PDB file of C-alpha atoms in Angstrom:
ATOM      1  CA  UNK A 147     -10.241  20.575  11.292  1.00 67.00           C
ATOM      2  CA  UNK A 148      -9.326  18.666  14.459  1.00 73.00           C
ATOM      3  CA  UNK A 149      -9.003  14.917  13.861  1.00 82.00           C
ATOM      4  CA  UNK A 150      -7.744  12.463  16.477  1.00 81.00           C
ATOM      5  CA  UNK A 151      -7.910   8.674  16.179  1.00 86.00           C
ATOM      6  CA  UNK A 152      -9.425   7.743  19.541  1.00 83.00           C
ATOM      7  CA  UNK A 153      -9.220   3.933  19.332  1.00 91.00           C
ATOM      8  CA  UNK A 154      -5.498   3.503  18.722  1.00 95.00           C
ATOM      9  CA  UNK A 155      -2.433   3.474  20.959  1.00 95.00           C
ATOM     10  CA  UNK A 156      -0.335   5.890  18.896  1.00 97.00           C
ATOM     11  CA  UNK A 157      -1.277   5.907  15.210  1.00 97.00           C
ATOM     12  CA  UNK A 158      -3.279   9.022  14.425  1.00 95.00           C
ATOM     13  CA  UNK A 159      -2.972  10.568  17.885  1.00 95.00           C
ATOM     14  CA  UNK A 160      -1.596  13.512  15.944  1.00 95.00           C
ATOM     15  CA  UNK A 161      -3.232  14.304  12.607  1.00 96.00           C
ATOM     16  CA  UNK A 162      -1.949  17.222  10.552  1.00 96.00           C
ATOM     17  CA  UNK A 163      -4.840  18.384   8.358  1.00 95.00           C
ATOM     18  CA  UNK A 164      -4.026  20.244   5.140  1.00 95.00           C
ATOM     19  CA  UNK A 165      -6.942  21.579   3.034  1.00 92.00           C
ATOM     20  CA  UNK A 166      -4.809  20.946  -0.061  1.00 93.00           C
ATOM     21  CA  UNK A 167      -1.233  19.962  -0.880  1.00 92.00           C
ATOM     22  CA  UNK A 168       0.878  18.550  -3.683  1.00 90.00           C
ATOM     23  CA  UNK A 169       1.775  15.299  -1.913  1.00 92.00           C
ATOM     24  CA  UNK A 170       1.334  14.184   1.697  1.00 95.00           C
ATOM     25  CA  UNK A 171       4.545  12.136   1.430  1.00 94.00           C
ATOM     26  CA  UNK A 172       6.424  15.291   0.441  1.00 94.00           C
ATOM     27  CA  UNK A 173       4.862  17.157   3.369  1.00 95.00           C
ATOM     28  CA  UNK A 174       5.938  14.342   5.698  1.00 96.00           C
ATOM     29  CA  UNK A 175       9.534  14.592   4.471  1.00 95.00           C
ATOM     30  CA  UNK A 176       9.456  18.328   5.104  1.00 95.00           C
ATOM     31  CA  UNK A 177       8.180  17.788   8.662  1.00 95.00           C
ATOM     32  CA  UNK A 178      10.932  15.286   9.414  1.00 95.00           C
ATOM     33  CA  UNK A 179      13.593  17.661   8.098  1.00 94.00           C
ATOM     34  CA  UNK A 180      12.445  20.335  10.534  1.00 94.00           C
ATOM     35  CA  UNK A 181      12.781  18.213  13.674  1.00 92.00           C
ATOM     36  CA  UNK A 182      11.506  15.165  15.598  1.00 92.00           C
ATOM     37  CA  UNK A 183       8.045  13.886  14.713  1.00 96.00           C
ATOM     38  CA  UNK A 184       5.892  11.673  16.965  1.00 96.00           C
ATOM     39  CA  UNK A 185       5.537   8.114  15.667  1.00 98.00           C
ATOM     40  CA  UNK A 186       2.081   7.541  14.245  1.00 97.00           C
ATOM     41  CA  UNK A 187       1.652  11.110  13.002  1.00 98.00           C
ATOM     42  CA  UNK A 188      -0.711  11.298  10.028  1.00 98.00           C
ATOM     43  CA  UNK A 189      -0.675  13.996   7.363  1.00 97.00           C
ATOM     44  CA  UNK A 190      -4.124  14.095   5.763  1.00 96.00           C
ATOM     45  CA  UNK A 191      -5.578  16.130   2.921  1.00 94.00           C
ATOM     46  CA  UNK A 192      -8.858  15.888   0.998  1.00 91.00           C
ATOM     47  CA  UNK A 193      -7.161  17.428  -2.070  1.00 90.00           C
ATOM     48  CA  UNK A 194      -3.794  16.082  -3.173  1.00 87.00           C
ATOM     49  CA  UNK A 195      -2.774  17.602  -6.500  1.00 84.00           C
ATOM     50  CA  UNK A 196       0.403  15.637  -7.289  1.00 78.00           C
ATOM     51  CA  UNK A 197       0.209  12.374  -5.392  1.00 67.00           C
ATOM     52  CA  UNK A 198       2.930   9.855  -6.189  1.00 60.00           C
ATOM     53  CA  UNK A 199       2.545   6.166  -6.870  1.00 54.00           C
ATOM     54  CA  UNK A 200       4.809   3.223  -7.577  1.00 48.00           C
ATOM     55  CA  UNK A 201       7.162   3.470 -10.606  1.00 45.00           C
ATOM     56  CA  UNK A 202       6.817   7.265 -10.545  1.00 49.00           C
ATOM     57  CA  UNK A 203       3.139   7.183 -11.526  1.00 54.00           C
ATOM     58  CA  UNK A 204       0.709   9.863 -10.386  1.00 56.00           C
ATOM     59  CA  UNK A 205      -2.232   8.894  -8.188  1.00 57.00           C
ATOM     60  CA  UNK A 206      -5.625   9.936  -9.579  1.00 64.00           C
ATOM     61  CA  UNK A 207      -7.936  11.311  -6.882  1.00 72.00           C
ATOM     62  CA  UNK A 208     -10.697  13.884  -7.215  1.00 81.00           C
ATOM     63  CA  UNK A 209     -10.820  16.488  -4.431  1.00 83.00           C
ATOM     64  CA  UNK A 210     -12.976  15.735  -1.373  1.00 90.00           C
ATOM     65  CA  UNK A 211     -13.910  12.297  -2.705  1.00 93.00           C
ATOM     66  CA  UNK A 212     -11.085  10.064  -1.518  1.00 94.00           C
ATOM     67  CA  UNK A 213      -8.658   9.398   1.321  1.00 95.00           C
ATOM     68  CA  UNK A 214      -5.123  10.616   0.662  1.00 94.00           C
ATOM     69  CA  UNK A 215      -2.774  10.606   3.625  1.00 96.00           C
ATOM     70  CA  UNK A 216       0.694   9.693   4.865  1.00 97.00           C
ATOM     71  CA  UNK A 217       1.704   8.036   8.111  1.00 98.00           C
ATOM     72  CA  UNK A 218       5.071   8.304   9.828  1.00 98.00           C
ATOM     73  CA  UNK A 219       6.305   5.162  11.567  1.00 98.00           C
ATOM     74  CA  UNK A 220       9.617   4.352  13.248  1.00 97.00           C
ATOM     75  CA  UNK A 221      10.286   0.640  12.676  1.00 97.00           C
ATOM     76  CA  UNK A 222      13.777   0.735  14.184  1.00 96.00           C
ATOM     77  CA  UNK A 223      13.409  -2.990  14.968  1.00 96.00           C
ATOM     78  CA  UNK A 224      13.784  -3.717  11.218  1.00 96.00           C
ATOM     79  CA  UNK A 225      17.109  -3.981   9.440  1.00 96.00           C
ATOM     80  CA  UNK A 226      17.600  -2.445   6.002  1.00 94.00           C
ATOM     81  CA  UNK A 227      17.299  -5.854   4.321  1.00 94.00           C
ATOM     82  CA  UNK A 228      13.969  -6.414   6.091  1.00 96.00           C
ATOM     83  CA  UNK A 229      12.224  -3.391   4.570  1.00 95.00           C
ATOM     84  CA  UNK A 230       9.604  -5.470   2.776  1.00 96.00           C
ATOM     85  CA  UNK A 231       8.259  -6.721   6.089  1.00 97.00           C
ATOM     86  CA  UNK A 232       6.784  -3.264   6.652  1.00 97.00           C
ATOM     87  CA  UNK A 233       5.098  -3.434   3.237  1.00 96.00           C
ATOM     88  CA  UNK A 234       3.501  -6.711   4.278  1.00 97.00           C
ATOM     89  CA  UNK A 235       2.232  -5.407   7.626  1.00 98.00           C
ATOM     90  CA  UNK A 236       0.790  -2.189   6.171  1.00 98.00           C
ATOM     91  CA  UNK A 237      -0.785  -3.987   3.202  1.00 97.00           C
ATOM     92  CA  UNK A 238      -2.448  -6.497   5.524  1.00 97.00           C
ATOM     93  CA  UNK A 239      -3.762  -3.740   7.779  1.00 97.00           C
ATOM     94  CA  UNK A 240      -5.425  -2.048   4.837  1.00 97.00           C
ATOM     95  CA  UNK A 241      -6.657  -5.414   3.572  1.00 96.00           C
ATOM     96  CA  UNK A 242      -8.286  -6.038   6.961  1.00 96.00           C
ATOM     97  CA  UNK A 243     -10.160  -2.742   6.595  1.00 97.00           C
ATOM     98  CA  UNK A 244     -11.323  -3.480   3.048  1.00 96.00           C
ATOM     99  CA  UNK A 245     -12.479  -6.966   3.888  1.00 94.00           C
ATOM    100  CA  UNK A 246     -14.615  -5.542   6.681  1.00 94.00           C
ATOM    101  CA  UNK A 247     -16.174  -3.032   4.276  1.00 94.00           C
ATOM    102  CA  UNK A 248     -16.269  -4.920   0.964  1.00 94.00           C
ATOM    103  CA  UNK A 249     -15.599  -8.621   1.581  1.00 88.00           C
ATOM    104  CA  UNK A 250     -13.245 -11.401   0.530  1.00 79.00           C
ATOM    105  CA  UNK A 251     -12.932 -10.358  -3.124  1.00 87.00           C
ATOM    106  CA  UNK A 252     -10.188  -7.920  -2.086  1.00 95.00           C
ATOM    107  CA  UNK A 253      -6.569  -8.932  -2.836  1.00 96.00           C
ATOM    108  CA  UNK A 254      -3.135  -7.356  -2.476  1.00 96.00           C
ATOM    109  CA  UNK A 255      -1.300  -7.015  -5.782  1.00 96.00           C
ATOM    110  CA  UNK A 256       2.446  -7.299  -5.272  1.00 97.00           C
ATOM    111  CA  UNK A 257       4.079  -5.385  -3.864  1.00 93.00           C
ATOM    112  CA  UNK A 258       1.295  -3.406  -2.156  1.00 89.00           C
ATOM    113  CA  UNK A 259      -1.598  -2.240  -4.337  1.00 93.00           C
ATOM    114  CA  UNK A 260      -5.079  -3.307  -3.245  1.00 96.00           C
ATOM    115  CA  UNK A 261      -7.424  -4.759  -5.844  1.00 96.00           C
ATOM    116  CA  UNK A 262     -11.090  -5.757  -5.941  1.00 96.00           C
ATOM    117  CA  UNK A 263     -11.086  -8.564  -8.493  1.00 92.00           C
ATOM    118  CA  UNK A 264      -9.212  -6.882 -11.399  1.00 93.00           C
ATOM    119  CA  UNK A 265      -9.779  -3.258 -10.359  1.00 95.00           C
ATOM    120  CA  UNK A 266      -7.460  -1.083  -8.276  1.00 95.00           C
ATOM    121  CA  UNK A 267      -8.966   0.546  -5.201  1.00 96.00           C
ATOM    122  CA  UNK A 268      -5.897   1.556  -3.183  1.00 96.00           C
ATOM    123  CA  UNK A 269      -2.270   2.446  -3.762  1.00 94.00           C
ATOM    124  CA  UNK A 270       0.516   2.424  -1.181  1.00 95.00           C
ATOM    125  CA  UNK A 271       3.922   4.076  -1.461  1.00 94.00           C
ATOM    126  CA  UNK A 272       6.407   3.411   1.334  1.00 95.00           C
ATOM    127  CA  UNK A 273       9.603   5.434   1.631  1.00 95.00           C
ATOM    128  CA  UNK A 274      12.132   4.089   4.127  1.00 96.00           C
ATOM    129  CA  UNK A 275      14.956   6.103   5.659  1.00 95.00           C
ATOM    130  CA  UNK A 276      17.998   4.365   7.109  1.00 94.00           C
ATOM    131  CA  UNK A 277      20.293   5.053  10.022  1.00 92.00           C
ATOM    132  CA  UNK A 278      23.216   2.706   9.697  1.00 92.00           C
ATOM    133  CA  UNK A 279      21.756  -0.703   8.896  1.00 94.00           C
ATOM    134  CA  UNK A 280      18.372  -0.056  10.534  1.00 95.00           C
ATOM    135  CA  UNK A 281      15.257   1.785   9.406  1.00 97.00           C
ATOM    136  CA  UNK A 282      15.072   5.044  11.371  1.00 96.00           C
ATOM    137  CA  UNK A 283      11.644   6.019  10.060  1.00 96.00           C
ATOM    138  CA  UNK A 284       9.254   5.284   7.238  1.00 98.00           C
ATOM    139  CA  UNK A 285       6.682   7.377   5.419  1.00 98.00           C
ATOM    140  CA  UNK A 286       3.661   5.376   4.297  1.00 97.00           C
ATOM    141  CA  UNK A 287       1.657   7.178   1.628  1.00 96.00           C
ATOM    142  CA  UNK A 288      -1.838   5.788   1.096  1.00 96.00           C
ATOM    143  CA  UNK A 289      -4.464   6.654  -1.485  1.00 94.00           C
ATOM    144  CA  UNK A 290      -7.879   5.028  -1.151  1.00 96.00           C
ATOM    145  CA  UNK A 291     -10.707   5.499  -3.641  1.00 96.00           C
ATOM    146  CA  UNK A 292     -13.748   6.114  -1.466  1.00 96.00           C
ATOM    147  CA  UNK A 293     -16.600   8.180  -2.929  1.00 96.00           C
ATOM    148  CA  UNK A 294     -15.322   8.850  -6.458  1.00 94.00           C
ATOM    149  CA  UNK A 295     -17.420   7.075  -9.097  1.00 93.00           C
ATOM    150  CA  UNK A 296     -15.868   8.180 -12.409  1.00 91.00           C
ATOM    151  CA  UNK A 297     -12.208   7.478 -13.199  1.00 91.00           C
ATOM    152  CA  UNK A 298      -9.959   8.155 -16.157  1.00 86.00           C
ATOM    153  CA  UNK A 299      -8.391   4.727 -15.675  1.00 84.00           C
ATOM    154  CA  UNK A 300     -10.712   1.878 -16.772  1.00 87.00           C
ATOM    155  CA  UNK A 301      -9.310  -0.507 -14.138  1.00 90.00           C
ATOM    156  CA  UNK A 302     -10.021   1.752 -11.123  1.00 94.00           C
ATOM    157  CA  UNK A 303     -12.837   1.308  -8.630  1.00 95.00           C
ATOM    158  CA  UNK A 304     -13.920   2.771  -5.280  1.00 96.00           C
ATOM    159  CA  UNK A 305     -15.679   1.765  -2.095  1.00 97.00           C
ATOM    160  CA  UNK A 306     -18.795   3.643  -3.244  1.00 96.00           C
ATOM    161  CA  UNK A 307     -18.856   1.751  -6.555  1.00 96.00           C
ATOM    162  CA  UNK A 308     -18.425  -1.591  -4.807  1.00 96.00           C
ATOM    163  CA  UNK A 309     -20.774  -1.050  -1.870  1.00 95.00           C
ATOM    164  CA  UNK A 310     -23.265   1.430  -3.311  1.00 94.00           C
ATOM    165  CA  UNK A 311     -23.088   4.174  -0.698  1.00 94.00           C
ATOM    166  CA  UNK A 312     -21.053   7.223   0.288  1.00 94.00           C
ATOM    167  CA  UNK A 313     -18.804   7.441   3.349  1.00 95.00           C
ATOM    168  CA  UNK A 314     -17.494  10.136   5.659  1.00 93.00           C
ATOM    169  CA  UNK A 315     -13.783  10.263   4.922  1.00 93.00           C
ATOM    170  CA  UNK A 316     -12.567  11.175   8.424  1.00 91.00           C
ATOM    171  CA  UNK A 317     -14.458   8.245   9.992  1.00 92.00           C
ATOM    172  CA  UNK A 318     -12.784   5.809   7.597  1.00 95.00           C
ATOM    173  CA  UNK A 319      -9.391   7.316   8.402  1.00 95.00           C
ATOM    174  CA  UNK A 320      -9.861   6.363  12.066  1.00 94.00           C
ATOM    175  CA  UNK A 321     -10.834   2.790  11.159  1.00 95.00           C
ATOM    176  CA  UNK A 322      -7.854   2.329   8.844  1.00 97.00           C
ATOM    177  CA  UNK A 323      -5.464   3.660  11.494  1.00 97.00           C
ATOM    178  CA  UNK A 324      -6.672   0.933  13.879  1.00 97.00           C
ATOM    179  CA  UNK A 325      -6.148  -1.875  11.388  1.00 97.00           C
ATOM    180  CA  UNK A 326      -2.688  -0.707  10.323  1.00 98.00           C
ATOM    181  CA  UNK A 327      -1.571  -0.245  13.928  1.00 98.00           C
ATOM    182  CA  UNK A 328      -2.735  -3.762  14.826  1.00 97.00           C
ATOM    183  CA  UNK A 329      -0.727  -5.389  12.026  1.00 98.00           C
ATOM    184  CA  UNK A 330       2.292  -3.170  12.700  1.00 98.00           C
ATOM    185  CA  UNK A 331       2.318  -4.185  16.370  1.00 97.00           C
ATOM    186  CA  UNK A 332       2.033  -7.860  15.378  1.00 97.00           C
ATOM    187  CA  UNK A 333       5.102  -7.416  13.196  1.00 97.00           C
ATOM    188  CA  UNK A 334       6.954  -5.730  16.035  1.00 96.00           C
ATOM    189  CA  UNK A 335       5.946  -8.136  18.809  1.00 95.00           C
ATOM    190  CA  UNK A 336       5.224 -11.477  17.154  1.00 87.00           C
ATOM    191  CA  UNK A 337       7.440 -11.441  14.095  1.00 88.00           C
ATOM    192  CA  UNK A 338       7.058 -11.736  10.366  1.00 95.00           C
ATOM    193  CA  UNK A 339       6.295 -15.396   9.668  1.00 93.00           C
ATOM    194  CA  UNK A 340       2.537 -15.348  10.383  1.00 90.00           C
ATOM    195  CA  UNK A 341       2.156 -12.057   8.505  1.00 96.00           C
ATOM    196  CA  UNK A 342       3.946 -13.444   5.450  1.00 96.00           C
ATOM    197  CA  UNK A 343       1.590 -16.439   5.395  1.00 96.00           C
ATOM    198  CA  UNK A 344      -1.448 -14.145   5.512  1.00 96.00           C
ATOM    199  CA  UNK A 345       0.069 -11.940   2.806  1.00 97.00           C
ATOM    200  CA  UNK A 346       0.574 -14.883   0.441  1.00 97.00           C
ATOM    201  CA  UNK A 347      -2.965 -16.128   1.077  1.00 95.00           C
ATOM    202  CA  UNK A 348      -4.232 -12.680   0.070  1.00 95.00           C
ATOM    203  CA  UNK A 349      -1.929 -12.238  -2.926  1.00 97.00           C
ATOM    204  CA  UNK A 350      -3.445 -11.374  -6.296  1.00 97.00           C
ATOM    205  CA  UNK A 351      -2.741 -14.101  -8.919  1.00 97.00           C
ATOM    206  CA  UNK A 352      -1.090 -16.308  -6.283  1.00 97.00           C
ATOM    207  CA  UNK A 353      -0.412 -19.808  -7.664  1.00 97.00           C
ATOM    208  CA  UNK A 354      -2.370 -19.017 -10.836  1.00 97.00           C
ATOM    209  CA  UNK A 355      -0.964 -19.055 -14.374  1.00 97.00           C
ATOM    210  CA  UNK A 356      -0.982 -15.582 -15.931  1.00 97.00           C
ATOM    211  CA  UNK A 357       0.967 -13.448 -18.338  1.00 97.00           C
ATOM    212  CA  UNK A 358       3.743 -11.157 -17.149  1.00 96.00           C
ATOM    213  CA  UNK A 359       6.058  -8.746 -18.878  1.00 94.00           C
ATOM    214  CA  UNK A 360       9.807  -8.662 -18.354  1.00 91.00           C
ATOM    215  CA  UNK A 361      10.963  -5.061 -18.118  1.00 90.00           C
ATOM    216  CA  UNK A 362      14.248  -3.788 -19.478  1.00 80.00           C
ATOM    217  CA  UNK A 363      16.164  -0.582 -18.835  1.00 73.00           C
ATOM    218  CA  UNK A 364      14.641   0.934 -21.964  1.00 69.00           C
ATOM    219  CA  UNK A 365      11.066  -0.065 -21.134  1.00 63.00           C
ATOM    220  CA  UNK A 366       8.888  -2.903 -22.362  1.00 67.00           C
ATOM    221  CA  UNK A 367      10.227  -6.411 -22.696  1.00 81.00           C
ATOM    222  CA  UNK A 368       8.920  -9.839 -23.548  1.00 90.00           C
ATOM    223  CA  UNK A 369       5.607 -11.349 -22.457  1.00 94.00           C
ATOM    224  CA  UNK A 370       5.733 -14.736 -20.739  1.00 95.00           C
ATOM    225  CA  UNK A 371       3.508 -17.048 -18.710  1.00 97.00           C
ATOM    226  CA  UNK A 372       4.248 -17.739 -15.090  1.00 97.00           C
ATOM    227  CA  UNK A 373       2.809 -18.558 -11.692  1.00 98.00           C
ATOM    228  CA  UNK A 374       3.536 -16.632  -8.481  1.00 98.00           C
ATOM    229  CA  UNK A 375       4.943 -18.984  -5.860  1.00 97.00           C
ATOM    230  CA  UNK A 376       5.921 -16.479  -3.170  1.00 96.00           C
ATOM    231  CA  UNK A 377       8.251 -13.668  -2.175  1.00 97.00           C
ATOM    232  CA  UNK A 378      11.861 -13.907  -1.059  1.00 96.00           C
ATOM    233  CA  UNK A 379      13.460 -12.335   2.032  1.00 92.00           C
ATOM    234  CA  UNK A 380      13.994  -9.056   0.161  1.00 93.00           C
ATOM    235  CA  UNK A 381      10.399  -8.886  -1.055  1.00 95.00           C
ATOM    236  CA  UNK A 382      11.160  -9.941  -4.618  1.00 96.00           C
ATOM    237  CA  UNK A 383       8.504 -11.892  -6.477  1.00 97.00           C
ATOM    238  CA  UNK A 384       9.209 -15.606  -6.987  1.00 98.00           C
ATOM    239  CA  UNK A 385       7.723 -16.994 -10.204  1.00 97.00           C
ATOM    240  CA  UNK A 386       7.662 -20.385 -11.862  1.00 97.00           C
ATOM    241  CA  UNK A 387       8.129 -19.802 -15.592  1.00 95.00           C
ATOM    242  CA  UNK A 388       9.268 -21.789 -18.599  1.00 94.00           C
ATOM    243  CA  UNK A 389      12.818 -20.946 -17.446  1.00 93.00           C
ATOM    244  CA  UNK A 390      12.243 -22.433 -13.989  1.00 96.00           C
ATOM    245  CA  UNK A 391      12.191 -20.494 -10.727  1.00 96.00           C
ATOM    246  CA  UNK A 392      12.872 -16.782 -11.235  1.00 96.00           C
ATOM    247  CA  UNK A 393      12.896 -13.758  -8.925  1.00 97.00           C
ATOM    248  CA  UNK A 394      11.915 -10.228  -9.935  1.00 96.00           C
ATOM    249  CA  UNK A 395      12.219  -6.799  -8.345  1.00 94.00           C
ATOM    250  CA  UNK A 396       9.698  -3.993  -8.804  1.00 88.00           C
ATOM    251  CA  UNK A 397      11.348  -2.524 -11.911  1.00 88.00           C
ATOM    252  CA  UNK A 398      11.934  -5.897 -13.522  1.00 92.00           C
ATOM    253  CA  UNK A 399       8.393  -7.176 -14.091  1.00 94.00           C
ATOM    254  CA  UNK A 400       4.865  -5.981 -14.820  1.00 92.00           C
ATOM    255  CA  UNK A 401       1.542  -7.801 -14.593  1.00 95.00           C
ATOM    256  CA  UNK A 402       0.249  -8.093 -18.170  1.00 88.00           C
ATOM    257  CA  UNK A 403      -3.456  -7.185 -18.173  1.00 75.00           C
TER     258      UNK A 403
END
């Protein structure tokens, strides 16, 4: 299958199509180990059998029903401590796509899952690789529920369930590439501040009181009430709790639902 994103500057100008694979992120790593890869290269498969999510979870996606792909970017303009800025840009790009298709009920759940109300519709896994103190390249793995209508997880949804119609996967891939490229170029050329503001405005549970769970090294911890106030320079979540202002990394907190 020959897929080329025609309305972008560089994202998706090369698309590597795999009829099936374990994980597109793993395939991207393998490509990078073999030699130079053009920035914006996309590895796309309609059947990913062992897709990876945040916290080591597996991504559920029935074959030929959903979009599962990875994108290789080279954000050398970002320092190691600025890694979360890429999360923000990519999340916003995907949010832009979903809001065009579904509407304003779409939110980004920290750090970078996409939700429609209380149901997950998209997962993002970003793996950054450093050269010195800068990011040499990043692999952005994206799983989007498109035409699947039955899920094992009760909190999952899809575009088809929300909109009521089926979509051609390859056409959506081109649209998403445009939106991600636009936000990525804004990050590169205009800086992070405006993107961070948009990210906070789109953040799931932002400035609302909800229950969270403190995580420990051995697993589950205590449940507490808090309100998300923002994110710090390293992308950690800033919460107002009964203890005052607290910051949490990915493995230190869970949304209690």
